[in-house]
CSV table of C-alpha atoms in Angstrom, one decimal:
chain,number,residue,atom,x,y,z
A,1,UNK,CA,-16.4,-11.6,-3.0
A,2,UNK,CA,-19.4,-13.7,-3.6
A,3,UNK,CA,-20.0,-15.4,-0.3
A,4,UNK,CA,-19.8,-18.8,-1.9
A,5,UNK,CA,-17.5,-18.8,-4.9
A,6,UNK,CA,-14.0,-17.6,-5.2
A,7,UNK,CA,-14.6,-14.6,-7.3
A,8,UNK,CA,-14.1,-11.2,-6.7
A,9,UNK,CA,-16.5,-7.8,-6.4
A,10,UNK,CA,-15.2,-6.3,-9.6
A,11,UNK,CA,-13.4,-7.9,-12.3
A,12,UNK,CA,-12.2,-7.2,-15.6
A,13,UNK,CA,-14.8,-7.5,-18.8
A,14,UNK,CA,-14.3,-11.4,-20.3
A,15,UNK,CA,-13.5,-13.3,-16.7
A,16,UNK,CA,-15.7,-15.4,-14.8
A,17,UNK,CA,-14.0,-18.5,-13.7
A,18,UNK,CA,-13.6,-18.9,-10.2
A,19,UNK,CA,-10.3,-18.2,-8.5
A,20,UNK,CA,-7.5,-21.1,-6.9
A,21,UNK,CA,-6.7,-21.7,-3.8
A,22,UNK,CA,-2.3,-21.8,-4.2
A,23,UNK,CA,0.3,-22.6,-1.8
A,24,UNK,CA,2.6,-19.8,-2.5
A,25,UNK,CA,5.6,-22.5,-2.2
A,26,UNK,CA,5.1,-24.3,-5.1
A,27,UNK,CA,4.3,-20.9,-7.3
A,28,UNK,CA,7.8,-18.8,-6.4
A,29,UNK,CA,11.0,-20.0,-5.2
A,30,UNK,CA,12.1,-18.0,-2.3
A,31,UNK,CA,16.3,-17.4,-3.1
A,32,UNK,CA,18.5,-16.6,0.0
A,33,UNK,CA,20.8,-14.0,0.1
A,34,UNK,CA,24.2,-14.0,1.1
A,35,UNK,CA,25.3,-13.2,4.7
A,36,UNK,CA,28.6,-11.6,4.8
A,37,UNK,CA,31.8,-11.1,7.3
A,38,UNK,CA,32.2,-7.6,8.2
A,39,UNK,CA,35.8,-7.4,6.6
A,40,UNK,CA,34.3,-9.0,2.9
A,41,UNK,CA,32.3,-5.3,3.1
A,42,UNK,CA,34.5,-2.6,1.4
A,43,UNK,CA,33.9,1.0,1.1
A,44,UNK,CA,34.1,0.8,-2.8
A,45,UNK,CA,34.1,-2.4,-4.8
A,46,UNK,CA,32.8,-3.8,-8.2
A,47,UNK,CA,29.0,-4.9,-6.8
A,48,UNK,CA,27.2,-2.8,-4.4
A,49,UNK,CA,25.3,-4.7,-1.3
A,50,UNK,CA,21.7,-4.1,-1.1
A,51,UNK,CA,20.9,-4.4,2.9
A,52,UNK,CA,17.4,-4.0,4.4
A,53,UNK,CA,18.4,0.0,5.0
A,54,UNK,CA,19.0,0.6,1.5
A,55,UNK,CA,15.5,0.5,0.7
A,56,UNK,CA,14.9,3.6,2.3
A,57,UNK,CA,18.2,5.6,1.9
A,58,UNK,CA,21.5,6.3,-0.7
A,59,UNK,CA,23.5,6.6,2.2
A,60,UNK,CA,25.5,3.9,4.1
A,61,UNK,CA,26.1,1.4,1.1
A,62,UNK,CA,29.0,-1.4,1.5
A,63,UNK,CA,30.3,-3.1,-1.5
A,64,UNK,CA,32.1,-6.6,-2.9
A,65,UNK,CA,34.0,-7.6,-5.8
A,66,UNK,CA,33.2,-11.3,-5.0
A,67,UNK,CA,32.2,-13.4,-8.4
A,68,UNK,CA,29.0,-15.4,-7.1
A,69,UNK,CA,26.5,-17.1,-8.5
A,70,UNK,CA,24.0,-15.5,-11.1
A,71,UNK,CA,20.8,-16.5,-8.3
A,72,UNK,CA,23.3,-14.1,-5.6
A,73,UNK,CA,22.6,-10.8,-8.2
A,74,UNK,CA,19.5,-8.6,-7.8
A,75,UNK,CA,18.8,-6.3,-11.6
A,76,UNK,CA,16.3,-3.7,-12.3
A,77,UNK,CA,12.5,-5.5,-12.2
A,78,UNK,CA,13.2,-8.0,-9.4
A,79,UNK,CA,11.0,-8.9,-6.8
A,80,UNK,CA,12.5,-9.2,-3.6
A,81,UNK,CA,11.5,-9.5,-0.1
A,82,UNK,CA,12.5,-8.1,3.0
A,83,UNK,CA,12.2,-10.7,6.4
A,84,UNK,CA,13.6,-9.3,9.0
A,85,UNK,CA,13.1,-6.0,11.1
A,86,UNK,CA,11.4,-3.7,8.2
A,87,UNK,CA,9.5,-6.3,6.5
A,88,UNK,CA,7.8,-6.4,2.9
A,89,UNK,CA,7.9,-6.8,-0.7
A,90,UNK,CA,9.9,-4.5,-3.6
A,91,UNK,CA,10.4,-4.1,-7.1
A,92,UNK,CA,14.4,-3.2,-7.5
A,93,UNK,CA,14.5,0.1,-9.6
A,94,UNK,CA,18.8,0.3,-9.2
A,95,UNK,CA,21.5,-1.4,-10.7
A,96,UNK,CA,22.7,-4.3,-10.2
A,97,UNK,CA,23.6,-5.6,-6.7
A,98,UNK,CA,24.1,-8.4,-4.4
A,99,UNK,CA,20.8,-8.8,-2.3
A,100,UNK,CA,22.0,-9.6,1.8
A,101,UNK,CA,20.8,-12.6,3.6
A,102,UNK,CA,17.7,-10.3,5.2
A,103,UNK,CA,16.5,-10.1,1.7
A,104,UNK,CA,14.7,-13.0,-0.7
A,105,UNK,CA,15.0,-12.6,-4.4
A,106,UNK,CA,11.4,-14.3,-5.2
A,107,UNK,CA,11.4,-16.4,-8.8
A,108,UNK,CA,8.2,-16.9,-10.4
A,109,UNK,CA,6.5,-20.0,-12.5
A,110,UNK,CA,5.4,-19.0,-15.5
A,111,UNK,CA,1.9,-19.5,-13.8
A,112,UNK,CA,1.9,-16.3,-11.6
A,113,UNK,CA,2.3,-12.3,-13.0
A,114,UNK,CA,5.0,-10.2,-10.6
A,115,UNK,CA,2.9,-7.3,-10.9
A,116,UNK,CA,0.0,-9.6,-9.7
A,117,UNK,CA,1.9,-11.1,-6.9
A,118,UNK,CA,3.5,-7.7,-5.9
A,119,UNK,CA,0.0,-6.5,-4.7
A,120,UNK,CA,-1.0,-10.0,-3.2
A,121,UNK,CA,2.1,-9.4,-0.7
A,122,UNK,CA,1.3,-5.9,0.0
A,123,UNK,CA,-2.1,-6.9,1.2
A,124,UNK,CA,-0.4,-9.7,3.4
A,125,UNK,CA,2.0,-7.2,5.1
A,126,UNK,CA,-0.4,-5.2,5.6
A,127,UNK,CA,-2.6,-7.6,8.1
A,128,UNK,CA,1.0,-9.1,9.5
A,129,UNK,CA,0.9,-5.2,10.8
A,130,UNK,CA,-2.8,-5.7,12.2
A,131,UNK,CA,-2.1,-8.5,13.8
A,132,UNK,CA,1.0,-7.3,15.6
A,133,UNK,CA,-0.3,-4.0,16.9
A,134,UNK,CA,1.2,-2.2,13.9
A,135,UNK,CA,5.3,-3.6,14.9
A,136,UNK,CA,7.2,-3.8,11.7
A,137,UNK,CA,10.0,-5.9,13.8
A,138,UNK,CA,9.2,-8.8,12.5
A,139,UNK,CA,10.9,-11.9,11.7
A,140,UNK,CA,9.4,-13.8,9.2
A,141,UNK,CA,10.6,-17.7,8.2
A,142,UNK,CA,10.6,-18.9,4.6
A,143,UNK,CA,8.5,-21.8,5.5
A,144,UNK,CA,6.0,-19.6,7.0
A,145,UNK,CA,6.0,-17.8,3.5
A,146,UNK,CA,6.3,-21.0,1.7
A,147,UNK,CA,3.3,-22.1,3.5
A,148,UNK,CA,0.8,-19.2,2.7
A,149,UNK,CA,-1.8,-20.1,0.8
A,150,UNK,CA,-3.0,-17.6,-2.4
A,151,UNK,CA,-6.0,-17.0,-4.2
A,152,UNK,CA,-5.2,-16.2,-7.6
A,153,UNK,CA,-6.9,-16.3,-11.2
A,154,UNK,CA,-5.7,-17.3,-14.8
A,155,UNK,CA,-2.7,-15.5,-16.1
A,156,UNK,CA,-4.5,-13.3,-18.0
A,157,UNK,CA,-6.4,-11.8,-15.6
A,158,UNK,CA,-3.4,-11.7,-12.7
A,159,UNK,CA,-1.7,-9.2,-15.6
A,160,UNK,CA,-4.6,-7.3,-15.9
A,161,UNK,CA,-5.2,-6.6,-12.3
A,162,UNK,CA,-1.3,-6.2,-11.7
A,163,UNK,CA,-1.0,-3.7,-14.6
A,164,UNK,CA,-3.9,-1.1,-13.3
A,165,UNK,CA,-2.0,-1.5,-9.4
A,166,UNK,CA,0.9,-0.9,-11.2
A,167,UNK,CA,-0.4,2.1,-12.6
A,168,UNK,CA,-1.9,3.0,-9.6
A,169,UNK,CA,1.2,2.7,-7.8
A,170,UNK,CA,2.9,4.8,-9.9
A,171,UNK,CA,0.6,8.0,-9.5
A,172,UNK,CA,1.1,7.8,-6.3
A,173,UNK,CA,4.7,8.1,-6.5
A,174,UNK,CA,4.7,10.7,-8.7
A,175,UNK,CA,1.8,12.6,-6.1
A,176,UNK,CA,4.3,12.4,-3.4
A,177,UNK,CA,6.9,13.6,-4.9
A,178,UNK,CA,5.1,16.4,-6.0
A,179,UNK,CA,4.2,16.9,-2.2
A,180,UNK,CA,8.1,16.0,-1.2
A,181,UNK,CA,9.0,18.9,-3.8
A,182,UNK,CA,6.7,21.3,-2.2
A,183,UNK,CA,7.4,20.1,1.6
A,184,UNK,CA,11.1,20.9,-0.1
A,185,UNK,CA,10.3,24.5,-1.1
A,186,UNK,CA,8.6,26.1,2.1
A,187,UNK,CA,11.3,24.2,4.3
A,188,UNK,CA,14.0,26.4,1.9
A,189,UNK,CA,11.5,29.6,2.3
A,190,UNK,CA,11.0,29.6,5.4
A,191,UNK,CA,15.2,28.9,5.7
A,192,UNK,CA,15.0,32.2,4.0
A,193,UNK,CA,11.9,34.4,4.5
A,194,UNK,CA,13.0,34.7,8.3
A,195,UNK,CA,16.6,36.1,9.9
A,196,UNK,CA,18.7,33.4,10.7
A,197,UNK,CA,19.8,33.3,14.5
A,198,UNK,CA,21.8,36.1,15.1
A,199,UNK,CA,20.7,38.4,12.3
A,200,UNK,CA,17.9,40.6,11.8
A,201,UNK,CA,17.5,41.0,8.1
A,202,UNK,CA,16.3,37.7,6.1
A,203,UNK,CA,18.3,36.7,3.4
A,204,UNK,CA,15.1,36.7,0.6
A,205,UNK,CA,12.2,39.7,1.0
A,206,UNK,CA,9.3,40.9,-0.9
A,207,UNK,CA,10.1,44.1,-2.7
A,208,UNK,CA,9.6,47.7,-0.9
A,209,UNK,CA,11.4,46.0,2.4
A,210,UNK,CA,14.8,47.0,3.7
A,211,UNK,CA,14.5,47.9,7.5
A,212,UNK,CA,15.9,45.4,9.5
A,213,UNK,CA,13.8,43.2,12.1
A,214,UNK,CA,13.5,44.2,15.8
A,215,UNK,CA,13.8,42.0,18.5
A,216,UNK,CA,10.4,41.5,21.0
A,217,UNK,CA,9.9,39.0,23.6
A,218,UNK,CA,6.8,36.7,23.4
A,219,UNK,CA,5.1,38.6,26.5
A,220,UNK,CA,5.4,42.1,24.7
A,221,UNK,CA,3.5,40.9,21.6
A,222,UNK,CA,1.2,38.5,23.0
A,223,UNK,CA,0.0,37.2,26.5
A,224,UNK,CA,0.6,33.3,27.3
A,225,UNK,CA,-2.6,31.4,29.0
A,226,UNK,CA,-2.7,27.7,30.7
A,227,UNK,CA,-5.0,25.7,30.4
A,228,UNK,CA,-6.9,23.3,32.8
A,229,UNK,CA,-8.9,19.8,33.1
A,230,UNK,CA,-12.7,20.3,34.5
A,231,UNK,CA,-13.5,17.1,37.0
A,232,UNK,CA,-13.7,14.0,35.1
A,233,UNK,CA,-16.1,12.3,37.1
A,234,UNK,CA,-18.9,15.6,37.4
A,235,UNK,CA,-20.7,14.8,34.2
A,236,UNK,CA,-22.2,18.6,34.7
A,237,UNK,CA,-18.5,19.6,33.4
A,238,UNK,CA,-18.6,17.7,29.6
A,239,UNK,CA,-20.9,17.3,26.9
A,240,UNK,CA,-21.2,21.3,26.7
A,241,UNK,CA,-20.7,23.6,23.7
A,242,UNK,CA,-17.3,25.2,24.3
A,243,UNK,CA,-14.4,23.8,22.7
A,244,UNK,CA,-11.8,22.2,24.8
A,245,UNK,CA,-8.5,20.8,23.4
A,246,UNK,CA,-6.0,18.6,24.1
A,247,UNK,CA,-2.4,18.4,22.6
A,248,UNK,CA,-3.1,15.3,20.6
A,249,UNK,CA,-5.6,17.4,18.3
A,250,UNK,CA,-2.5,19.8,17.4
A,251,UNK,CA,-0.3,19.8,14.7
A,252,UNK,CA,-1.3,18.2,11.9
A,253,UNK,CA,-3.2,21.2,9.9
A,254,UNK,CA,-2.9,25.1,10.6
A,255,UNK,CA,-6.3,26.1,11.9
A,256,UNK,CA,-8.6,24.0,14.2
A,257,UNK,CA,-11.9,24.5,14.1
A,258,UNK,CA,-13.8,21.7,16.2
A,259,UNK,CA,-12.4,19.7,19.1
A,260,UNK,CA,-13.4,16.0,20.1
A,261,UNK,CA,-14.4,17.0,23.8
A,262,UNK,CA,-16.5,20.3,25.1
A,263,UNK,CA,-16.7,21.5,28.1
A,264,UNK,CA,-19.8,23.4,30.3
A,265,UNK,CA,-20.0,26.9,31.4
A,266,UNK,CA,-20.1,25.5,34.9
A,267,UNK,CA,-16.8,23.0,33.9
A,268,UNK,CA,-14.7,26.2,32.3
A,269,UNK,CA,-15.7,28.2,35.8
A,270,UNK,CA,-14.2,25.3,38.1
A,271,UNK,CA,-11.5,24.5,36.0
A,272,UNK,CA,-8.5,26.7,35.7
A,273,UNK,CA,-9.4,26.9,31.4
A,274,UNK,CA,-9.7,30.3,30.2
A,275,UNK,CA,-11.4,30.8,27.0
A,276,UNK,CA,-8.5,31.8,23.9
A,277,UNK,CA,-10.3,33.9,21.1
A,278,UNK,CA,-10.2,33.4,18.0
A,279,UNK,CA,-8.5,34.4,15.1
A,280,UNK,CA,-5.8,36.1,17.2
A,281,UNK,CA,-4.4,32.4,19.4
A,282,UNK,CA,-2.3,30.7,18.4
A,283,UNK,CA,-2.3,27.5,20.4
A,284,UNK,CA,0.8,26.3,21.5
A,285,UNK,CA,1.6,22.6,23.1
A,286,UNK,CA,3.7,22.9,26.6
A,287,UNK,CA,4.8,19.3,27.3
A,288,UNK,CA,4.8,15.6,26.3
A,289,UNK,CA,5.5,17.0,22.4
A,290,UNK,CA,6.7,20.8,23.0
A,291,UNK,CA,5.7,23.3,20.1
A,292,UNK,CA,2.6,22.0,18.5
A,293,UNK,CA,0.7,24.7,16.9
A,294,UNK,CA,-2.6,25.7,15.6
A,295,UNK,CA,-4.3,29.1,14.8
A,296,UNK,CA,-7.7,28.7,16.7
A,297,UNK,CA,-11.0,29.4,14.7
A,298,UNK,CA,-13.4,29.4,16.7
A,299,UNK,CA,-13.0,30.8,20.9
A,300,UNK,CA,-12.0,27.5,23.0
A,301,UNK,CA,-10.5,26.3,26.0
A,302,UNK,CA,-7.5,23.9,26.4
A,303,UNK,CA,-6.1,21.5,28.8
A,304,UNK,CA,-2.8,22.3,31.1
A,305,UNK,CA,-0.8,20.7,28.2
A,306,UNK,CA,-1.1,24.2,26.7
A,307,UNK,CA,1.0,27.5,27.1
A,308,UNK,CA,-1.0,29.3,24.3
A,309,UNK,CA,-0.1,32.8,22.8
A,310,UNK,CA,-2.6,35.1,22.6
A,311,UNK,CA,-1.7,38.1,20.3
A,312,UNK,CA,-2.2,41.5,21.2
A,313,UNK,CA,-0.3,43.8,19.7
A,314,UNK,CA,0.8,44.9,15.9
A,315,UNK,CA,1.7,40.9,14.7
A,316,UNK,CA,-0.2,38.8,12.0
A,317,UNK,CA,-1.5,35.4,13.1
A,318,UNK,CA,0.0,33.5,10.1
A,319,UNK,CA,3.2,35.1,10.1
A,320,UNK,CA,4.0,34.2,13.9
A,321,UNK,CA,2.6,30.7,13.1
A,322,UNK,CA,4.8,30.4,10.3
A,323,UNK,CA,7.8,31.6,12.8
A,324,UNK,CA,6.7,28.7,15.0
A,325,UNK,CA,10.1,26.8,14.4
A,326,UNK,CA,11.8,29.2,16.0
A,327,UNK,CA,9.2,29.5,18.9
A,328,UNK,CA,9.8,25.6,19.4
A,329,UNK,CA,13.3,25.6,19.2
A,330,UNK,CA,13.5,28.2,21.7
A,331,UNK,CA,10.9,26.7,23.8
A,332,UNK,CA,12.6,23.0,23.7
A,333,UNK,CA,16.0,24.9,24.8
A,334,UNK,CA,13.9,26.5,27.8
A,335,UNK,CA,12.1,23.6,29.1
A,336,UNK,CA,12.4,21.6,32.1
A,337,UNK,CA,11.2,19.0,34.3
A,338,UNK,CA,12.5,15.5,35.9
A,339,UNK,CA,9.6,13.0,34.4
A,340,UNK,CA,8.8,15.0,31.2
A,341,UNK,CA,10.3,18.5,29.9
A,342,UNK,CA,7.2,20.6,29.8
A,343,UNK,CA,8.0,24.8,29.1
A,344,UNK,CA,6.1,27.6,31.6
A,345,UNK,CA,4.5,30.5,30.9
A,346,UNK,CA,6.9,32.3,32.6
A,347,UNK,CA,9.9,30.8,30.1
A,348,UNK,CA,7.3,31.0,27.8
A,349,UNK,CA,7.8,34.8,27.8
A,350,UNK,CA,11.2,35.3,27.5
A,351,UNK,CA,11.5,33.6,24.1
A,352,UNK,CA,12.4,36.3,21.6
A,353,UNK,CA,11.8,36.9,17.8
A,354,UNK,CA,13.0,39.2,15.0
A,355,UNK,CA,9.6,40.9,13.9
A,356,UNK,CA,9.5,43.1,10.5
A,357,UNK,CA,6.8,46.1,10.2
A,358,UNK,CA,3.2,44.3,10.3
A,359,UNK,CA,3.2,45.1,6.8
A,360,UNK,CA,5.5,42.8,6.0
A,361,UNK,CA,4.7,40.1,8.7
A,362,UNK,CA,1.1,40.2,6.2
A,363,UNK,CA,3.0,40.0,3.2
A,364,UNK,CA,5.1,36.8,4.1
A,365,UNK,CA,1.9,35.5,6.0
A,366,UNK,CA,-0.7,35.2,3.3
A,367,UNK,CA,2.4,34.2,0.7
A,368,UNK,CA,2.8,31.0,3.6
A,369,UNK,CA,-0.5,30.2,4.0
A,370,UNK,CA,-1.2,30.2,0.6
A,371,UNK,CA,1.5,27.7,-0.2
A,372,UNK,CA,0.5,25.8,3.0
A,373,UNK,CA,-2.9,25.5,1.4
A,374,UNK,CA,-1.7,24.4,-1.8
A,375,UNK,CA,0.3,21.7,0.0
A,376,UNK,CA,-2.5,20.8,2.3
A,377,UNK,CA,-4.4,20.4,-1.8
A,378,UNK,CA,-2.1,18.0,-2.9
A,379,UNK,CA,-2.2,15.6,0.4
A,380,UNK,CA,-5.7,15.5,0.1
A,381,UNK,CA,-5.1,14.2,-3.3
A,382,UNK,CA,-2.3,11.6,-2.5
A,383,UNK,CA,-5.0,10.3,0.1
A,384,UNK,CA,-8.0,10.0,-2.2
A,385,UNK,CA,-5.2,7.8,-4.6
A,386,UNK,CA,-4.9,5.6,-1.2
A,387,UNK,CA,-8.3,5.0,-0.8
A,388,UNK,CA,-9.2,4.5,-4.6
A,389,UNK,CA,-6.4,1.8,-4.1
A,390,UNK,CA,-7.1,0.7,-0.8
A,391,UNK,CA,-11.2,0.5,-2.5
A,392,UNK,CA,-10.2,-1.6,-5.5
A,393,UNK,CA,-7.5,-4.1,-3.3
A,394,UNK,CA,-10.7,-5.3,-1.2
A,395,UNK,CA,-12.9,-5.2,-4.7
A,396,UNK,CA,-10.4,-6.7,-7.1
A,397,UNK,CA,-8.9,-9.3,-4.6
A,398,UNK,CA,-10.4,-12.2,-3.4
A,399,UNK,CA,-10.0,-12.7,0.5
């Protein structure tokens, strides 16, 4: 925005005028809904009630055959507004319902677009959540919404903008499903590719497989290091060029290459860290969080919040990282500990797994990580949506 006038960065070719200062009151009405008795919500009923947690889920909806005012109905295209606990705006896809009393319906003057407004509201949540730490229990007041003032442009322009954020919006819905789809299918593979408990043949294999799986324990396929902390305060211990993890770096992607804090030679040799190789660890997280995993790239040291599995013998890193759900469940079963469960390495190596032939441990490995990379392809594209989005909201929007 220009420093001095109320325009933004980036506009649409054929506007110049400055924007308005609004109070959103006297643009939208903000309609109550209706509270209700516990007894006037029936398990089936003409009208269904649309409550706060209906945004979010099918499940758990109450209904009404009450005959209320027209203002009491939600239909397909409203704007509504949540206030309390989970707050923000929506656009109703569904049916009609009757909106609760933690819900506004919001009526617009002819003056203001929905689409427009939709994004306007958006941005406001989102520095509500900056404000409070990130807390979405809040409880907002209609005068407190009524009092907000708005920045807005001529019509023309407000449908402009809200038509491309409407756009917008709607590839990103269609990227995360895509991502939902494929967060669906190796969830139902990996139900499949691997024994269930109690079995040792997999319900789905590659072709040229028919053995059934045998049963090892963690400590004959692998050995399970600790980790250790170097003295905080010897500033000859940090700032090195070994890696040095902590569990709060683990989980999010498959392989880690690089961690925030190194350690020194002289820090790994008074520390109770042992240097993991590469390629062949699988690093595992042993408390505060159990089962955390990452294949290790490059050879690094951990902290004690570690139990890591370093492979030894006949097994394919991918594979046993793709097996990792079983690892964790057994490893949350086995834990223990009065202020924190936190797993040993001695419990460590008594968790068992079903292994096939290494063959086959590469076959379903590579086929894994290759959909993991795929999926890992389309979150990177959902996020580059966000920030095109999150780019254009501070260009196309005047603060």
């Amino acid at each position: 925005m220009n420093e001095h006038q109320l325009v933004p960065h980036i506009r649409f070719q054929g506007f110049a005028d400055e924007w308005e200062n609004s109070i959103l009151g006297k643009m939208v009405k903000f309609l109550n809904g209706r509270a209700y008795k516990q007894s006037e919500l029936l398990v089936e009923g003409k009208y269904p009630v649309l409550r706060v947690g209906n945004f979010y889920t099918n499940d758990s909806w109450y209904y009404s055959n009450l005959e209320l005012p027209k203002s009491a109905y939600a239909n397909k295209g409203d704007l509504l507004y949540t206030w309390s606990a989970t707050f923000g705006p929506h656009i109703w896809n569904g049916n009609k319902v009757i909106y609760h009393y933690h819900i506004w319906k919001i009526e617009l003057s002819s003056y203001l677009d929905k689409k427009f407004l939709l994004q306007l509201l958006i941005d406001d949540r989102a520095k509500l959540l900056i404000n409070t730490n990130g807390s979405t229990m809040i409880h907002l007041t209609k005068s407190e919404m009524e009092r907000k003032i708005i920045k807005v442009p001529q019509l023309s322009e407000q449908q402009k903008i809200g038509n491309l954020f409407a756009k917008l919006d709607q590839l990103l819905d269609l990227q995360q499903q895509e991502l939902d789809q494929l967060d669906l299918l190796k969830k139902t593979l990996l139900q499949n590719l691997f024994p269930a408990q109690g079995t040792k043949i997999p319900e789905l294999r590659f072709q040229g497989f028919a053995d059934e799986w045998e049963k090892k324990r963690l400590k004959e396929i692998s050995k399970i290091v600790g980790g250790g902390t170097p003295d905080t305060k010897n500033c000859d211990y940090w700032d090195g060029d070994i890696n040095w993890y902590s569990p709060t770096e683990i989980g999010n992607k498959p392989y880690v290459y690089s961690s925030n804090k190194k350690i020194t030679k002289l820090g790994l040799k008074k520390s109770s860290a042992k240097i993991h190789p590469s390629d062949t660890t699988i690093l595992f997280t042993s408390r505060a969080g159990i089962g955390d995993m990452a294949i290790l790239k490059k050879p690094a040291a951990t902290n004690q919040g570690f139990q890591s599995i370093e492979l030894v013998n006949s097994t394919y890193p991918y594979f046993i990282y793709s097996y990792g759900f079983e690892i964790k469940r057994q490893a949350n079963t086995l834990a223990s500990g009065s202020t924190f469960l936190e797993i040993s390495k001695k419990d460590m190596e008594k968790i068992t797994l079903n292994l096939p032939t290494l063959d086959e441990q590469q076959k379903i490995g590579t086929f894994l990580a290759k959909l993991d990379h795929l999926i890992e392809l389309e979150q990177q594209k959902l996020d580059k949506i966000k920030q095109v989005k999150k780019a254009l909201l501070q260009n196309m929007f005047v603060e």
